[in-house]
CSV table of C-alpha atoms and ligand atoms in Angstrom, one decimal:
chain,number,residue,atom,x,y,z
A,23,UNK,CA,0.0,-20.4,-8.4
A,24,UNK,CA,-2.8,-20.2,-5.7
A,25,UNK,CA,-0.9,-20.5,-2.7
A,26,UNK,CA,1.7,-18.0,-2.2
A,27,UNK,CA,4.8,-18.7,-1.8
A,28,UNK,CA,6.7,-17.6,1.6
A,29,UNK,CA,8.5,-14.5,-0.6
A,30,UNK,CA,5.5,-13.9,-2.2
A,31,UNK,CA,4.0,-12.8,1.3
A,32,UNK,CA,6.7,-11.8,2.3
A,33,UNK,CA,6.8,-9.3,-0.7
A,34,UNK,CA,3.5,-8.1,-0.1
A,35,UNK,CA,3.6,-7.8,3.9
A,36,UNK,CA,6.7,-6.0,3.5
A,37,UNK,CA,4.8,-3.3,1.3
A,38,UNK,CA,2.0,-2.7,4.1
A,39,UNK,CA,3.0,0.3,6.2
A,40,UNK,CA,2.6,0.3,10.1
A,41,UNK,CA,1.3,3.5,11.8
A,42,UNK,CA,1.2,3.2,15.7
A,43,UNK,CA,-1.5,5.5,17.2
A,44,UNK,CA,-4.0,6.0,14.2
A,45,UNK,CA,-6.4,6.4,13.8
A,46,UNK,CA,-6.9,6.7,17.8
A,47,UNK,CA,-4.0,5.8,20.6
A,48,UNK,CA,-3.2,1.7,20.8
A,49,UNK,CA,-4.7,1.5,17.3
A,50,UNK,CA,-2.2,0.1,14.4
A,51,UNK,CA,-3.6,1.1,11.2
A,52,UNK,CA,-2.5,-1.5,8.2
A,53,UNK,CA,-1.7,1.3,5.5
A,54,UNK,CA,-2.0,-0.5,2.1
A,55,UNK,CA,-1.4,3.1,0.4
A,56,UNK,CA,1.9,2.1,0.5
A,57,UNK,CA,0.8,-1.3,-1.0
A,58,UNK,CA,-0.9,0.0,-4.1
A,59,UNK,CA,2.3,2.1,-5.3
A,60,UNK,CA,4.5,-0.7,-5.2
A,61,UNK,CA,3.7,-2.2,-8.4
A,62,UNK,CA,5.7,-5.7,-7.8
A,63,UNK,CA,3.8,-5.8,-4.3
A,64,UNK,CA,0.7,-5.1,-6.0
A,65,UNK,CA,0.6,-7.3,-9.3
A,66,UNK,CA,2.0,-10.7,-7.1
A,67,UNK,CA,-1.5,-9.9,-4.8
A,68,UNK,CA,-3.9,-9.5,-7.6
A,69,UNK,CA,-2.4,-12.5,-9.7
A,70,UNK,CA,-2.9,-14.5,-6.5
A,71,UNK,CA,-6.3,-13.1,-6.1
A,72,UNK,CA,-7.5,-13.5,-9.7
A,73,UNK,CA,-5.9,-17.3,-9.7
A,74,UNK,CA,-7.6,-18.2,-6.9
A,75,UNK,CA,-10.7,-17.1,-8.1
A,76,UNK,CA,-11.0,-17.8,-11.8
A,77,UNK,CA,-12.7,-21.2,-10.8
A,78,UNK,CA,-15.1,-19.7,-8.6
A,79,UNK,CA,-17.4,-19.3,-11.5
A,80,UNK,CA,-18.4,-15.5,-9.7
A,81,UNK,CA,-21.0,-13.5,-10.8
A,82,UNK,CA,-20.2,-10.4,-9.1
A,83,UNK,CA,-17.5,-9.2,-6.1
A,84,UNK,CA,-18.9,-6.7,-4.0
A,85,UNK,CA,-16.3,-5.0,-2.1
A,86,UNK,CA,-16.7,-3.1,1.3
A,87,UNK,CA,-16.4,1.0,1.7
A,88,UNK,CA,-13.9,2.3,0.6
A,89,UNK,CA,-10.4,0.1,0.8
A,90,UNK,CA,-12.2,-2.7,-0.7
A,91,UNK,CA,-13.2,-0.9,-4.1
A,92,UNK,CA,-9.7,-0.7,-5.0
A,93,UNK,CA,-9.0,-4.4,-4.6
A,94,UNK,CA,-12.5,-5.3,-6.0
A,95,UNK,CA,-12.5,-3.3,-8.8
A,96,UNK,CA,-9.0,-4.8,-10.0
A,97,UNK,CA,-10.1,-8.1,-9.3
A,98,UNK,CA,-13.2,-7.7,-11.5
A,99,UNK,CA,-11.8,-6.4,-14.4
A,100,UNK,CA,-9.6,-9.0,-14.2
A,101,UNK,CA,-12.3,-11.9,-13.9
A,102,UNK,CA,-14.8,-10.4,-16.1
A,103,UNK,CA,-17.3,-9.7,-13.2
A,104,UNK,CA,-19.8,-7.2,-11.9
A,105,UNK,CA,-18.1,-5.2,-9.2
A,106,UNK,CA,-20.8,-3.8,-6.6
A,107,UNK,CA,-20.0,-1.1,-3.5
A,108,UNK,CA,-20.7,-2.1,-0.2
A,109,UNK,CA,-21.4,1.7,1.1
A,110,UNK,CA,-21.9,3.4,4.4
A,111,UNK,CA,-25.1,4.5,4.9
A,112,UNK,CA,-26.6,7.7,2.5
A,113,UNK,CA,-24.1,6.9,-0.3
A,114,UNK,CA,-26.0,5.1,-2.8
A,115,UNK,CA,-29.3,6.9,-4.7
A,116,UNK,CA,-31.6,4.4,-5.6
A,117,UNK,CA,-33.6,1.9,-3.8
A,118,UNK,CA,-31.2,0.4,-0.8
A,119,UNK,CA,-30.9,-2.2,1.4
A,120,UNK,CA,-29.5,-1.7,5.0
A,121,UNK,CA,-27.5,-3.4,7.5
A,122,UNK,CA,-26.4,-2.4,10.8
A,123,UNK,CA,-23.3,-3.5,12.8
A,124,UNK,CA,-22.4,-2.5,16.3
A,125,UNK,CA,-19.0,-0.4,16.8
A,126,UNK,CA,-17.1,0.2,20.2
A,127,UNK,CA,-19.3,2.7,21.1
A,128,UNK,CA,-22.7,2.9,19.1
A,129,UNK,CA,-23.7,1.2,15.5
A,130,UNK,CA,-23.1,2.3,11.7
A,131,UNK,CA,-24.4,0.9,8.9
A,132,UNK,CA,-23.9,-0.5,5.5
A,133,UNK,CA,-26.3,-0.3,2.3
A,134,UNK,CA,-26.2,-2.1,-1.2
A,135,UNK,CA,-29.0,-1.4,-4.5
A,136,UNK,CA,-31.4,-3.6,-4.1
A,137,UNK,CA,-31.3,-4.7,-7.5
A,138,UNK,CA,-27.4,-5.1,-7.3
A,139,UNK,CA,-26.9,-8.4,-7.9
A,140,UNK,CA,-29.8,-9.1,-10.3
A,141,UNK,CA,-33.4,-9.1,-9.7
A,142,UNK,CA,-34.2,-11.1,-6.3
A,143,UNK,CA,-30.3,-11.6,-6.1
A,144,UNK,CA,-30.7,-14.4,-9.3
A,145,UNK,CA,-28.6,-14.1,-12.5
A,146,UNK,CA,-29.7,-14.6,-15.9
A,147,UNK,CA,-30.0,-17.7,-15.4
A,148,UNK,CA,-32.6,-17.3,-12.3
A,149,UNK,CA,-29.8,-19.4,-9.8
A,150,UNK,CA,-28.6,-17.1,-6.9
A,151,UNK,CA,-25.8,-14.7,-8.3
A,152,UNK,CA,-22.3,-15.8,-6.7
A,153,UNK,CA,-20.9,-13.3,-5.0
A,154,UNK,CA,-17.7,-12.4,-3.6
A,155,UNK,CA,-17.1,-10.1,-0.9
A,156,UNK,CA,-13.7,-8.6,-0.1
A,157,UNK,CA,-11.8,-5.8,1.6
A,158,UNK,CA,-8.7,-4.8,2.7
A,159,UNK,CA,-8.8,-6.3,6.6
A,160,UNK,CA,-11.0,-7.9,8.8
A,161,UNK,CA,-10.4,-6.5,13.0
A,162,UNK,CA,-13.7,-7.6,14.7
A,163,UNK,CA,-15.7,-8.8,12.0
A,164,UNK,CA,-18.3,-6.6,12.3
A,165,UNK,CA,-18.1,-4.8,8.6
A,166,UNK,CA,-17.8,-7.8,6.8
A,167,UNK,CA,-21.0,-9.6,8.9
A,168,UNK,CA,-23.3,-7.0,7.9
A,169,UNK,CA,-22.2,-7.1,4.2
A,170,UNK,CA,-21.9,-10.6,3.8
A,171,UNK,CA,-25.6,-10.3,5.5
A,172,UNK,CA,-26.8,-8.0,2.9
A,173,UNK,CA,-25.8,-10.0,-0.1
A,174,UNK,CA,-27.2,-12.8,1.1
A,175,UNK,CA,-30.5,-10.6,1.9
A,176,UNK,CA,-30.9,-9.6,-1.1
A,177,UNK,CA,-31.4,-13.0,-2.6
A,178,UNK,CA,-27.7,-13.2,-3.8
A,179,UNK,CA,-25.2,-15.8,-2.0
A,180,UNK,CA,-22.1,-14.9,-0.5
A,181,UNK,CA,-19.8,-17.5,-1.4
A,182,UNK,CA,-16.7,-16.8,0.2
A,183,UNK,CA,-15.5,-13.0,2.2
A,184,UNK,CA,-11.7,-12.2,1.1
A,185,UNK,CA,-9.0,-10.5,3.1
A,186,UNK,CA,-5.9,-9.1,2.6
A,187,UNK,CA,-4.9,-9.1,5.8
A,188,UNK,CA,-6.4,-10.5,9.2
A,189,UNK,CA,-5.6,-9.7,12.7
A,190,UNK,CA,-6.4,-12.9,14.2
A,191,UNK,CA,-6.3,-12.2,17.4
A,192,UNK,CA,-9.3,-10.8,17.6
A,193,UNK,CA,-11.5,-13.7,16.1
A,194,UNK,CA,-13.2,-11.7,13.3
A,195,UNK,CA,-14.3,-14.0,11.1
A,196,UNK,CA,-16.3,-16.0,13.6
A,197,UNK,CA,-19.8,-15.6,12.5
A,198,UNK,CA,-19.5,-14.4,8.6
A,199,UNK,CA,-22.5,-15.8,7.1
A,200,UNK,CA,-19.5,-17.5,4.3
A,201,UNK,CA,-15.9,-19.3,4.3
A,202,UNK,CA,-13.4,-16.8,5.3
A,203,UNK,CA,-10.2,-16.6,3.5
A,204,UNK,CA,-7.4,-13.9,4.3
A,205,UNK,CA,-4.0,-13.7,2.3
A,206,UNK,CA,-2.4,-12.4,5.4
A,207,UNK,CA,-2.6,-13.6,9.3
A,208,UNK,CA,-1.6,-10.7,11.6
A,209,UNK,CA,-0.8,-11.3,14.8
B,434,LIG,P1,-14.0,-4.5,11.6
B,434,LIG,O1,-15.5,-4.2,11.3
B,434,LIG,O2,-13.7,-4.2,13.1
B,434,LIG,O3,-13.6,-5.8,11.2
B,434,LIG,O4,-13.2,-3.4,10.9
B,434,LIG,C1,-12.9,-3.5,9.5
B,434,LIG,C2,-12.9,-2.2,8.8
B,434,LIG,O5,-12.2,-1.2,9.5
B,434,LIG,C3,-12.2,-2.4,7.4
B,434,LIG,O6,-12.9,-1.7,6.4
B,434,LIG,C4,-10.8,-1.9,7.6
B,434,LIG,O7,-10.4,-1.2,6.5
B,434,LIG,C5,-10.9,-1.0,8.9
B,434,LIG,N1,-9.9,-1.3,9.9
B,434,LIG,C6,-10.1,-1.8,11.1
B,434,LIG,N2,-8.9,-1.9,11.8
B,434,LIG,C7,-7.9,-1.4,11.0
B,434,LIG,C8,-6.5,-1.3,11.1
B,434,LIG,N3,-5.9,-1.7,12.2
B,434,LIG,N4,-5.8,-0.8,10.0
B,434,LIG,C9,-6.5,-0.5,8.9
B,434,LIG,N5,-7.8,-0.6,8.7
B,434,LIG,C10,-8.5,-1.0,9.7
């Protein structure tokens, strides 16, 4: 099915743990650890994922440092796609391009190959390589804007950015270069 049922989210909410006051006071970190050792939790995400997807026609998912690369390695294999990291900055060894994104206080940065998606961002067939960018959650945005910038950058298009969860209160995915779509509303 690709819309989850009310147990379904249920099921996978329920698997998401809460910790108040992490990583900094009034924060509430989401901790999916809890998320990927519950195999029912786990499998009724990544079968909604994978049906959603399957008529996408992707060429690659590229998933965000270092939450996403779980869910976007498991979603490749299951597709048959590239998987590409999203990294913070210094990660990656060959050529890179950069984006920076502004933080509470200050700005970090994330980096792809430049080459990561095909030469000029084009597949075999020289159309732009569809790509789809996930990661655990979206807060303010700001991660997911400069990765969804540097895919389409690159050459490559960014044809929809996929959440697990999103806290919608704070109007994150205003501003994503894509369509947003989150399996979770927190709010
Ligand atoms: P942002 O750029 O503000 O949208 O932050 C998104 C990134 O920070 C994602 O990679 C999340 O994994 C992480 N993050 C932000 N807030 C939380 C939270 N409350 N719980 C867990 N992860 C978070």
């Amino acid at each position: 099915m690709n819309i989850l049922t009310t147990e379904e989210k249920n099921i996978i909410l329920g698997s998401i743990r809460d910790i108040p006051d992490f990583p900094k006071p009034g924060i509430i970190f989401k901790d999916i650890s809890t998320l990927l050792s519950n195999t029912t939790a786990l499998n009724t995400l990544m079968t909604h994922l994978e049906n959603r997807y399957r008529s996408y026609d992707l060429d690659y998912i590229a998933g965000i440092d270092a939450r996403g690369f779980i869910f976007g390695s498991i979603l490749s294999d299951r597709l048959g796609v590239g998987f590409v990291p999203v990294r913070k900055k210094g990660k990656l060894p060959y050529t890179t391009v950069a984006e920076k994104y502004s933080l509470e206080y200050g700005f970090d940065e994330v980096e792809i190959h430049i080459d990561a998606f095909g030469e000029n961002g084009c597949c075999s067939t020289g159309e732009k390589s569809k790509v789809l960018l996930i990661d655990d959650l979206i807060a303010t945005g700001g991660t997911a804007k400069a990765a969804a910038n540097l895919i389409n950058k690159v050459g490559a298009k960014c044809v929809e950015a996929c959440f697990i969860m999103e806290l919608g209160f704070l109007n994150g995915s205003e501003g994503i270069e894509a369509p947003v779509y989150s399996v979770l509303e927190i709010d």
